[in-house]
PDB file of C-alpha atoms in Angstrom:
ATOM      1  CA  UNK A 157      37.970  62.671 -43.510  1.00 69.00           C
ATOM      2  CA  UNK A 158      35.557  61.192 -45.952  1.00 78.00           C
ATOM      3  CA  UNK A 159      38.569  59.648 -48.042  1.00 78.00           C
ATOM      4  CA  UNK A 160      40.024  58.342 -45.275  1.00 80.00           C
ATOM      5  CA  UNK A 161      36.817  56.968 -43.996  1.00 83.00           C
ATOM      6  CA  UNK A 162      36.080  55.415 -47.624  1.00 84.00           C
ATOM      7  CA  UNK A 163      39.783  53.699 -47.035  1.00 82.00           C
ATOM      8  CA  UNK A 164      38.736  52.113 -44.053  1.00 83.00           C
ATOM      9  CA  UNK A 165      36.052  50.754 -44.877  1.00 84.00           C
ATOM     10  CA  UNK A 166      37.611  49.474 -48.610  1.00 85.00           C
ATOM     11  CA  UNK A 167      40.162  47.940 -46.248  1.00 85.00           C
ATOM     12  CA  UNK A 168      38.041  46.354 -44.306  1.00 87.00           C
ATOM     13  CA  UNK A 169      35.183  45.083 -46.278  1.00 88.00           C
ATOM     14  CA  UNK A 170      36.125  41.890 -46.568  1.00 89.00           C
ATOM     15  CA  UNK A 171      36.649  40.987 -43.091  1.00 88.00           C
ATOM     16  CA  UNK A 172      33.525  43.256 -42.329  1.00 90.00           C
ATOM     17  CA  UNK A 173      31.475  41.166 -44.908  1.00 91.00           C
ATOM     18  CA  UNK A 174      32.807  37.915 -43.842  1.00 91.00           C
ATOM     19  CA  UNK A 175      31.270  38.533 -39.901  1.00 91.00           C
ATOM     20  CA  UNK A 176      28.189  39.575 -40.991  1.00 90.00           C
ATOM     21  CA  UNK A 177      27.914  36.475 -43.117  1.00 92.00           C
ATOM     22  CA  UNK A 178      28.838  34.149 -40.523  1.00 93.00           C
ATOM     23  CA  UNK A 179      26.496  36.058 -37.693  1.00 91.00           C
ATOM     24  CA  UNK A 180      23.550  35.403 -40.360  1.00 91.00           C
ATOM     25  CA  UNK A 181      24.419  31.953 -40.777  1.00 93.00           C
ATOM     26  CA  UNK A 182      24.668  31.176 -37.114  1.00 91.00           C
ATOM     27  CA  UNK A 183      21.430  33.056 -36.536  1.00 89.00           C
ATOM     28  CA  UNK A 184      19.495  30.742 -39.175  1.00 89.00           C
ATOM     29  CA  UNK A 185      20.925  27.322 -37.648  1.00 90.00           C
ATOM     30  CA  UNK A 186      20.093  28.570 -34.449  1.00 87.00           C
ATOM     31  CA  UNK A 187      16.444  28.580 -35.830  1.00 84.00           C
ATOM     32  CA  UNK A 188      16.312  25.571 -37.512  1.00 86.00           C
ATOM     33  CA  UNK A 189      18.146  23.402 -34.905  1.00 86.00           C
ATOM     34  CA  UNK A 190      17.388  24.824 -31.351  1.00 81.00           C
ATOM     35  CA  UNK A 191      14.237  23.481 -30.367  1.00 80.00           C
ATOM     36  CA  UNK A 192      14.684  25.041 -26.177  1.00 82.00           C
ATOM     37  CA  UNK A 193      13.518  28.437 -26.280  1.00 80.00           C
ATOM     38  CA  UNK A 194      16.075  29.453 -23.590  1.00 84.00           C
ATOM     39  CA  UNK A 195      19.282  27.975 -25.158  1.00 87.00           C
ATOM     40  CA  UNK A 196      18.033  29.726 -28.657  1.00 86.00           C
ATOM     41  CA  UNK A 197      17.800  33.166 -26.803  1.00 85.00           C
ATOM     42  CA  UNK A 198      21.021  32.355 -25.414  1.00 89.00           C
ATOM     43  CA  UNK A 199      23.208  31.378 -28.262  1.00 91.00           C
ATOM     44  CA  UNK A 200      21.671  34.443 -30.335  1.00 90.00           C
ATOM     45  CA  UNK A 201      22.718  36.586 -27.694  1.00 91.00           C
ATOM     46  CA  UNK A 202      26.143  35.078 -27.597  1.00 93.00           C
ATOM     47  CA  UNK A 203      26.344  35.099 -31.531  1.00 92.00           C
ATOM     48  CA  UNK A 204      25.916  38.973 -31.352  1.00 93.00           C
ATOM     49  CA  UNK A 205      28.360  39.234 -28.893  1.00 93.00           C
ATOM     50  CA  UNK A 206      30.776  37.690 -30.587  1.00 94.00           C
ATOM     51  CA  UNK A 207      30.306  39.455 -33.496  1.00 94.00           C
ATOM     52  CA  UNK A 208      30.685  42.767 -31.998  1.00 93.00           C
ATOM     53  CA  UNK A 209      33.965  41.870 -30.742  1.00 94.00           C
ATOM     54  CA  UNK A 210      35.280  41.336 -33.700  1.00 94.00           C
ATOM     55  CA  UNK A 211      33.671  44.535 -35.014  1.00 93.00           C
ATOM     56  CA  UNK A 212      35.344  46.665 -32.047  1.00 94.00           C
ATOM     57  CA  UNK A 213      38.455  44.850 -32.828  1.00 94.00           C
ATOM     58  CA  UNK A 214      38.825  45.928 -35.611  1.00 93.00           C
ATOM     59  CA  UNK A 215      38.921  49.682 -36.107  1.00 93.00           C
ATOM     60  CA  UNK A 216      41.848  48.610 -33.257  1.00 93.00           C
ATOM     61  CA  UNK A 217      43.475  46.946 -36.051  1.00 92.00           C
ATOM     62  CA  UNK A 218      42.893  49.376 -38.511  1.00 90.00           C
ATOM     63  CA  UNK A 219      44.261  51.922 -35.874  1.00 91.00           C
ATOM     64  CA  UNK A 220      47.568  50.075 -35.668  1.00 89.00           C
ATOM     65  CA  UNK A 221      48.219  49.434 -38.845  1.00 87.00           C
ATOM     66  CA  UNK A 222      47.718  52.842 -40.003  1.00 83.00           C
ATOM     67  CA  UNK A 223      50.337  54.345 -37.662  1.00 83.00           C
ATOM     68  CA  UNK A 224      52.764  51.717 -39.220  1.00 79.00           C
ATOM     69  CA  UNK A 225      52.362  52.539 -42.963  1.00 73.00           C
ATOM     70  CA  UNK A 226      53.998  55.113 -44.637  1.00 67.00           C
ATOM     71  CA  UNK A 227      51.905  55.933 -46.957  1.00 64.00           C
ATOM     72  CA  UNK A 228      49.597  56.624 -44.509  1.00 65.00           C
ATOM     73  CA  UNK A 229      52.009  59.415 -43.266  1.00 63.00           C
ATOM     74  CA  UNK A 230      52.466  60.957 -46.245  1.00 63.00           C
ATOM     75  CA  UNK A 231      48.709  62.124 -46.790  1.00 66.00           C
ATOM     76  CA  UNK A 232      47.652  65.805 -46.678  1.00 69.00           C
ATOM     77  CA  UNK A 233      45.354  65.341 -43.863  1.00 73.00           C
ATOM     78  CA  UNK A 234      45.429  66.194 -40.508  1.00 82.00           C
ATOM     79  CA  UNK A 235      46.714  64.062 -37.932  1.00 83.00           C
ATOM     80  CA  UNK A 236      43.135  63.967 -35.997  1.00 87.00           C
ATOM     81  CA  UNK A 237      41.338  62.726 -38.868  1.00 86.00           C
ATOM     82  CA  UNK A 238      43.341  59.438 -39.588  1.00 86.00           C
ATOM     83  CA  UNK A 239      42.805  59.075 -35.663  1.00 89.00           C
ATOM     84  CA  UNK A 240      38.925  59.548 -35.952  1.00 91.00           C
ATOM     85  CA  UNK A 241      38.517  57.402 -39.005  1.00 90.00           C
ATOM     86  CA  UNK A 242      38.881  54.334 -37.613  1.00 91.00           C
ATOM     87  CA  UNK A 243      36.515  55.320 -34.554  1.00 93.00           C
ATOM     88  CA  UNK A 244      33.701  56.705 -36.928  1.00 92.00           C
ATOM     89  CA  UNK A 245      34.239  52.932 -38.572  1.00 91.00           C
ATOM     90  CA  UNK A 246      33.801  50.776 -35.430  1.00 91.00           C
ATOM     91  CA  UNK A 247      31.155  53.199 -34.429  1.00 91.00           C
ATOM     92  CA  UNK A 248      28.978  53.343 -37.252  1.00 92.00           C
ATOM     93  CA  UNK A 249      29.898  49.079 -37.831  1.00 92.00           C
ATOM     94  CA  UNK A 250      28.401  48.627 -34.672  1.00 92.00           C
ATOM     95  CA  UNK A 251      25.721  50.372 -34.698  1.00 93.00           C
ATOM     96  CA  UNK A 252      24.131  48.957 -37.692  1.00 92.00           C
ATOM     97  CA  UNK A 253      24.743  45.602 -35.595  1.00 92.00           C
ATOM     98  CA  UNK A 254      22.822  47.280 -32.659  1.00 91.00           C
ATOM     99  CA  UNK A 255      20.005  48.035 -34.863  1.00 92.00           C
ATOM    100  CA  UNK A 256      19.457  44.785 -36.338  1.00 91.00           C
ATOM    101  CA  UNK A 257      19.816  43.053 -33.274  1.00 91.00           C
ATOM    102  CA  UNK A 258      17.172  45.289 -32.108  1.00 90.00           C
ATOM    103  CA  UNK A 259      14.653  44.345 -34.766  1.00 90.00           C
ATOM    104  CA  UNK A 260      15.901  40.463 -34.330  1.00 88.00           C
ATOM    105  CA  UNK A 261      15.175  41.097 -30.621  1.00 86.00           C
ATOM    106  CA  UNK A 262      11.741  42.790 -31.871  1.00 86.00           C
ATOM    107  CA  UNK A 263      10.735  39.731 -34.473  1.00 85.00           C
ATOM    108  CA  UNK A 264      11.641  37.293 -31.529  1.00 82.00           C
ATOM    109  CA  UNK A 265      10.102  38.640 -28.927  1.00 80.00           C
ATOM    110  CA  UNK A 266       6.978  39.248 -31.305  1.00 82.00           C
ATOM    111  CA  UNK A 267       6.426  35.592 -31.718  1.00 77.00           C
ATOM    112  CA  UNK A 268       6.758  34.884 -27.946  1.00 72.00           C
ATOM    113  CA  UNK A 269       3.830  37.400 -26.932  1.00 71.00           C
ATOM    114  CA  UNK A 270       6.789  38.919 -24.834  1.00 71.00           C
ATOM    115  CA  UNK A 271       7.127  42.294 -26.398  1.00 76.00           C
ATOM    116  CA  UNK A 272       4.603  44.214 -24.498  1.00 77.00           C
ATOM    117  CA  UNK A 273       6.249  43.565 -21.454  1.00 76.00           C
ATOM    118  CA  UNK A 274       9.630  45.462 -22.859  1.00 77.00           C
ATOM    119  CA  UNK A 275       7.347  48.170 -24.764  1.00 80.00           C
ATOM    120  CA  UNK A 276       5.768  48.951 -21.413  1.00 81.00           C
ATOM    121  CA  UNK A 277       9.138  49.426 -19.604  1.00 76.00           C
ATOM    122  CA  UNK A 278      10.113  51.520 -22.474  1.00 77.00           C
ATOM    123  CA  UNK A 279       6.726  53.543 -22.483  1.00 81.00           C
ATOM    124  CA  UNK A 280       7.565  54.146 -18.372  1.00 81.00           C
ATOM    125  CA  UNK A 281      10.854  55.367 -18.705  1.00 75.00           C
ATOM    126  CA  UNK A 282      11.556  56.995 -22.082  1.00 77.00           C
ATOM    127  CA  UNK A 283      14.492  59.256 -21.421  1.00 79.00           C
ATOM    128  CA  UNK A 284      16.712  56.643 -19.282  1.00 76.00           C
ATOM    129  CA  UNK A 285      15.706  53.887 -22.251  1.00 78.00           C
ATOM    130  CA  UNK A 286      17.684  56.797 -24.859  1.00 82.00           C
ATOM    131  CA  UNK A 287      19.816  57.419 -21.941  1.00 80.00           C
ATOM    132  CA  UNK A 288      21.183  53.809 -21.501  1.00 81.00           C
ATOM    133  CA  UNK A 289      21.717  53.280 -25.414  1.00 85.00           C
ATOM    134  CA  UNK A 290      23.715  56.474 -25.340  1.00 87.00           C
ATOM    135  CA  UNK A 291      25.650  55.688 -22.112  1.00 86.00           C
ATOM    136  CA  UNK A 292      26.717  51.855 -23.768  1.00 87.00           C
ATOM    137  CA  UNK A 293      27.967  53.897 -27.221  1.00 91.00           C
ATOM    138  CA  UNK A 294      29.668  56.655 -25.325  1.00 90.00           C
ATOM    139  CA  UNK A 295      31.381  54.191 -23.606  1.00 91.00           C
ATOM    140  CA  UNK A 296      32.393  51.665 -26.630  1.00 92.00           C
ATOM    141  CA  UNK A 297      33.860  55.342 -28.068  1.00 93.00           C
ATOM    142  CA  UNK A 298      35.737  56.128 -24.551  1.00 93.00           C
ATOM    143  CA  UNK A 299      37.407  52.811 -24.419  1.00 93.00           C
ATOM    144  CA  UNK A 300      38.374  52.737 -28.138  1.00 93.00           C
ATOM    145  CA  UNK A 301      40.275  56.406 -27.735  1.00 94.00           C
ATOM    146  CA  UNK A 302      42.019  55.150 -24.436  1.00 94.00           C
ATOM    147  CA  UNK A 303      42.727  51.615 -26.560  1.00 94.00           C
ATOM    148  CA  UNK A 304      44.203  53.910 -29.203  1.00 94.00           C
ATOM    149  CA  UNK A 305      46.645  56.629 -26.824  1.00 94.00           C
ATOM    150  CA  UNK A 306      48.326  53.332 -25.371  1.00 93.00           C
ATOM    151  CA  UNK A 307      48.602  51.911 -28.569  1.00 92.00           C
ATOM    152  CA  UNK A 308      50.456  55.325 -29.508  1.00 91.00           C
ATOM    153  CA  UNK A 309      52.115  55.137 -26.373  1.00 91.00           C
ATOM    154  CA  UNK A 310      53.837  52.084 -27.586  1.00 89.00           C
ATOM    155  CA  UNK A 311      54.267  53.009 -31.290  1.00 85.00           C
ATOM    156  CA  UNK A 312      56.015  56.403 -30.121  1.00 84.00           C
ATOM    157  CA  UNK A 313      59.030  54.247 -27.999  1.00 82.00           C
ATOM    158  CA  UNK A 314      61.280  52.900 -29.964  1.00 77.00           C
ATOM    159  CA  UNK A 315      62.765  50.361 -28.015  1.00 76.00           C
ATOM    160  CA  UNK A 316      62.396  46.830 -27.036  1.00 79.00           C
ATOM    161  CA  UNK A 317      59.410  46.183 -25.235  1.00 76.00           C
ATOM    162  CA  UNK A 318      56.978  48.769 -26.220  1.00 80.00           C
ATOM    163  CA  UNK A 319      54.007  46.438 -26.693  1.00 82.00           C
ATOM    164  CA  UNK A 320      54.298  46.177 -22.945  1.00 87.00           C
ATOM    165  CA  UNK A 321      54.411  49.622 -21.950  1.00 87.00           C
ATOM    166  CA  UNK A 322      51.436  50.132 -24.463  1.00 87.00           C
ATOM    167  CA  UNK A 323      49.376  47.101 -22.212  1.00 90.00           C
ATOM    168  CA  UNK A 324      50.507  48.471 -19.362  1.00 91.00           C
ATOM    169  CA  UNK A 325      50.077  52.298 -19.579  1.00 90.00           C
ATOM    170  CA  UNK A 326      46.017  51.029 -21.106  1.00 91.00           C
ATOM    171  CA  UNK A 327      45.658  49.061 -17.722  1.00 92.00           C
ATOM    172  CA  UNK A 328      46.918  52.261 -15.949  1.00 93.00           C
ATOM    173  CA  UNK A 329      44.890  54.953 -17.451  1.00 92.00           C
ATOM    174  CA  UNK A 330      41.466  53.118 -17.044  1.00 90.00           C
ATOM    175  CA  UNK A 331      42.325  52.109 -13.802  1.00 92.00           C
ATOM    176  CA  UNK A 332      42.951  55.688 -13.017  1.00 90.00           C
ATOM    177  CA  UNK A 333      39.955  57.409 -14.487  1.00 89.00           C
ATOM    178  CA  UNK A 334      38.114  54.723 -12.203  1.00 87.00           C
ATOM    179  CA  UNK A 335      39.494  55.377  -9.519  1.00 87.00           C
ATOM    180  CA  UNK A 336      38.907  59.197  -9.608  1.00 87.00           C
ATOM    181  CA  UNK A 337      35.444  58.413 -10.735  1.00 83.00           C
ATOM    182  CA  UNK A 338      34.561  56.631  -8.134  1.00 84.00           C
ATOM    183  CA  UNK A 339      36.054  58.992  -5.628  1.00 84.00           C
ATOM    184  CA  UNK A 340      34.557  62.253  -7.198  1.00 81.00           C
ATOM    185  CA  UNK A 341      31.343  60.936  -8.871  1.00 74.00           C
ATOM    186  CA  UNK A 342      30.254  57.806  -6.893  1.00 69.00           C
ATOM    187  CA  UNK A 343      29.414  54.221  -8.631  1.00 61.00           C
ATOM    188  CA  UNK A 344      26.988  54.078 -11.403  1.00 54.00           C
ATOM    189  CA  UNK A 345      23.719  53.412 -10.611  1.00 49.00           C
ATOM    190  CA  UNK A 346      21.501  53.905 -13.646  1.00 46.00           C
ATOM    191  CA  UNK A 347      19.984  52.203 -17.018  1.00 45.00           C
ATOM    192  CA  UNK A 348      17.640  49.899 -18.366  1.00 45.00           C
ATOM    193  CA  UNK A 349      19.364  46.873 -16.660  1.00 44.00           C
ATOM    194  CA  UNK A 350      18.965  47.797 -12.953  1.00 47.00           C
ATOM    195  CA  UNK A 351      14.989  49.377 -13.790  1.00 43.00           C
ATOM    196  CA  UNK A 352      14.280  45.533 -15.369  1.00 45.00           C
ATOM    197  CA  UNK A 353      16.048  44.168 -11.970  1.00 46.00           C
ATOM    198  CA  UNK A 354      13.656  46.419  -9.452  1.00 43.00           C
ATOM    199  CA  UNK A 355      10.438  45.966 -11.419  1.00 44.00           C
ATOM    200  CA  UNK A 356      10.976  42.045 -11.501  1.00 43.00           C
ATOM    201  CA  UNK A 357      11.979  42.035  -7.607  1.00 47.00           C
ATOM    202  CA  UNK A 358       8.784  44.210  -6.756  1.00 46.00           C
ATOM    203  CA  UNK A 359       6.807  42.275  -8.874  1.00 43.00           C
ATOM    204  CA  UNK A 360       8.348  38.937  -7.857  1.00 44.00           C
ATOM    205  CA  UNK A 361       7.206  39.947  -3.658  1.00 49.00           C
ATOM    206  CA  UNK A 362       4.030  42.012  -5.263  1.00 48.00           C
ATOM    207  CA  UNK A 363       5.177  45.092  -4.390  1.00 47.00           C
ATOM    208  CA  UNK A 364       4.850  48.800  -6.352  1.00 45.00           C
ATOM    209  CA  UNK A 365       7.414  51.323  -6.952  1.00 46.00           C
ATOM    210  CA  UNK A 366       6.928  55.256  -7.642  1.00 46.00           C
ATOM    211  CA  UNK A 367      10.747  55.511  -8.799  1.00 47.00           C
ATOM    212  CA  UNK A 368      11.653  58.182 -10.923  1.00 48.00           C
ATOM    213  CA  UNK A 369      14.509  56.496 -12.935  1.00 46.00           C
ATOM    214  CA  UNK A 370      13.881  59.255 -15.245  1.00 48.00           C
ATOM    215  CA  UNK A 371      16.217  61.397 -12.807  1.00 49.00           C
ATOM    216  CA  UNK A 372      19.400  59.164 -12.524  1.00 51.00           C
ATOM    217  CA  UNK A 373      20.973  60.221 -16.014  1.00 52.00           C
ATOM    218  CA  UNK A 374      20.370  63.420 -15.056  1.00 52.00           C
ATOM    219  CA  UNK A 375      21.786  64.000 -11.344  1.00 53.00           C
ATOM    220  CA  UNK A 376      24.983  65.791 -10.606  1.00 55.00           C
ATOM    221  CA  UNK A 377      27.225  62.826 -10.482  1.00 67.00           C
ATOM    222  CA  UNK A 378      25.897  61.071 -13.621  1.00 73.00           C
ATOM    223  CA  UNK A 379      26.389  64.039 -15.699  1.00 78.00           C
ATOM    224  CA  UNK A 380      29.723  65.165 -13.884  1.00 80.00           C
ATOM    225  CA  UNK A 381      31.466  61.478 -14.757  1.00 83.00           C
ATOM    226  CA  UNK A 382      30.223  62.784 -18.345  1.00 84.00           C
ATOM    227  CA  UNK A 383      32.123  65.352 -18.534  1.00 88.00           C
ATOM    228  CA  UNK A 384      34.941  64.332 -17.427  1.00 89.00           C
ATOM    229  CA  UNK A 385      35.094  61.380 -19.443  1.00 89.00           C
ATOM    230  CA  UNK A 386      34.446  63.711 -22.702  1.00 92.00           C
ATOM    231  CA  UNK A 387      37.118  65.934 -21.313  1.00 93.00           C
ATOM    232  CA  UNK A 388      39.754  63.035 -21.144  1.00 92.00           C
ATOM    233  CA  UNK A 389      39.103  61.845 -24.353  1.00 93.00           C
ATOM    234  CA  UNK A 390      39.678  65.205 -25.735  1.00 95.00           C
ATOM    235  CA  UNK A 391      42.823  65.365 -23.975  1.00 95.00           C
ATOM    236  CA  UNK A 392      43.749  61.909 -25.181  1.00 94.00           C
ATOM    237  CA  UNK A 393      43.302  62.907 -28.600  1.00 94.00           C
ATOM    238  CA  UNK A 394      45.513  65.554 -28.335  1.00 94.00           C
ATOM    239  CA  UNK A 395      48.309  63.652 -27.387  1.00 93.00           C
ATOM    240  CA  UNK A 396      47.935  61.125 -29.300  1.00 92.00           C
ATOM    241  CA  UNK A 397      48.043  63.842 -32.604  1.00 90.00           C
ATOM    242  CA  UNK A 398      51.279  65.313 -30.529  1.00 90.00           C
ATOM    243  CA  UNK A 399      52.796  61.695 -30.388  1.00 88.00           C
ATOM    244  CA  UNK A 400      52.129  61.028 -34.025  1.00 84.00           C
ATOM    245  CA  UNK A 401      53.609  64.003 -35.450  1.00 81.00           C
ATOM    246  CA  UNK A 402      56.471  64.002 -33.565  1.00 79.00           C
ATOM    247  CA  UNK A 403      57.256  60.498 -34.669  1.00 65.00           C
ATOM    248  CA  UNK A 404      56.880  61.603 -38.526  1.00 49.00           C
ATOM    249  CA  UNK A 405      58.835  64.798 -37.559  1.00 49.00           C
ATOM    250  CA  UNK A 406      61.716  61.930 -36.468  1.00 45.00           C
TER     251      UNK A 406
END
């Protein structure tokens, strides 16, 4: 999968290059021209943002336009490994964005005197901190499998209309695996967002709180919608290599 991986990434280096160049220079004229602390913490939050779209966007690119080239089809690989290459891409693209938004977020947050206060939240609750950065890449992956079975979906009809039935059977799928989440598992109730809400609020009306948000990840439901999730995306994958070789078998 290496090769394919090394493809990829040849592929897309230019594009890849040309958003982490534009992020940096958006980050420095944020700097030099923002005077309001709160619209500079702002716009470098929405710079990021932006740039990880186009960084999930594009192993979905990458994805499509593999299953159209021939060339592609004729390599000795195995049909799971063109599928993962593009996910190992946008994974490992955007995690090197998570990490240097993390020491931006550090070097900022450094010069306000504000760091402490996210150290200590870290210090209280270690495992849901690793927790929550797990749960936000396990779910980038999730949604970039289910992206890429409707996107086979559509490549595998070949009729008029397919791009619709590929939009359509995406919106159905999530909207299924919701629903039986929610009816099996509960709603989500966990992570570093909804600690930093309850520590504010208690601190906001001087109140204390003994939570253990330690325990969340690790209750029945949290770990049960894990499991199934993981077991769907297996199960996507393996249609999705079904689809594909039937349509070079056609």
């Amino acid at each position: 999968m290496m090769k394919l991986l090394k493809y990829d990434f040849k592929r897309n280096t230019s594009r890849l290059l040309g958003v982490m160049a534009v992020l940096i220079l958006v980050q420095v004229s944020i700097m030099l021209f923002i005077e309001n602390n709160m619209l500079l913490t702002w716009l470098t939050i929405f710079a990021y943002i932006i740039a990880g779209v186009f960084l999930f966007i594009t192993p979905i690119r990458t994805f499509s336009y593999n299953l159209k080239a021939y060339h592609r089809k004729l390599l000795p690989v195995h049909t799971l490994k063109s599928i993962l290459s593009p996910i190992v891409m946008g994974g490992g693209c955007l995690l090197i964005l998570g990490f240097v938004a993390a020491i931006h977020g550090y070097v900022y947050l450094s010069a306000f005197g504000h760091i402490e206060i996210i150290m200590d939240q870290i210090r209280m609750y270690p495992l849901d901190t690793i927790m929550t950065l797990f749960s936000v890449f396990w779910m980038i992956i999730h949604v970039l499998i289910t992206i890429f079975l409707a996107i086979t979906i559509a490549a595998s009809i070949r009729r008029k209309g397919s791009f619709w039935i590929g939009i359509v059977s995406f919106f159905l799928i999530v909207n299924g695996l919701t629903w039986i989440e929610s009816k099996f598992f509960g709603e989500y109730n966990g992570g570093l967002i909804r600690i930093f809400s309850v520590e504010f609020d208690n601190a906001a009306s001087g109140m204390s709180t003994n939570t253990d948000f330690n325990s969340m990840y690790f209750s029945g439901n949290s770990i049960g919608m894990f499991i199934f999730e993981l077991i769907c995306s297996i199960a996507f994958l393996y249609i999705m290599v079904k689809l594909i070789d039937r349509k070079v078998e056609v």
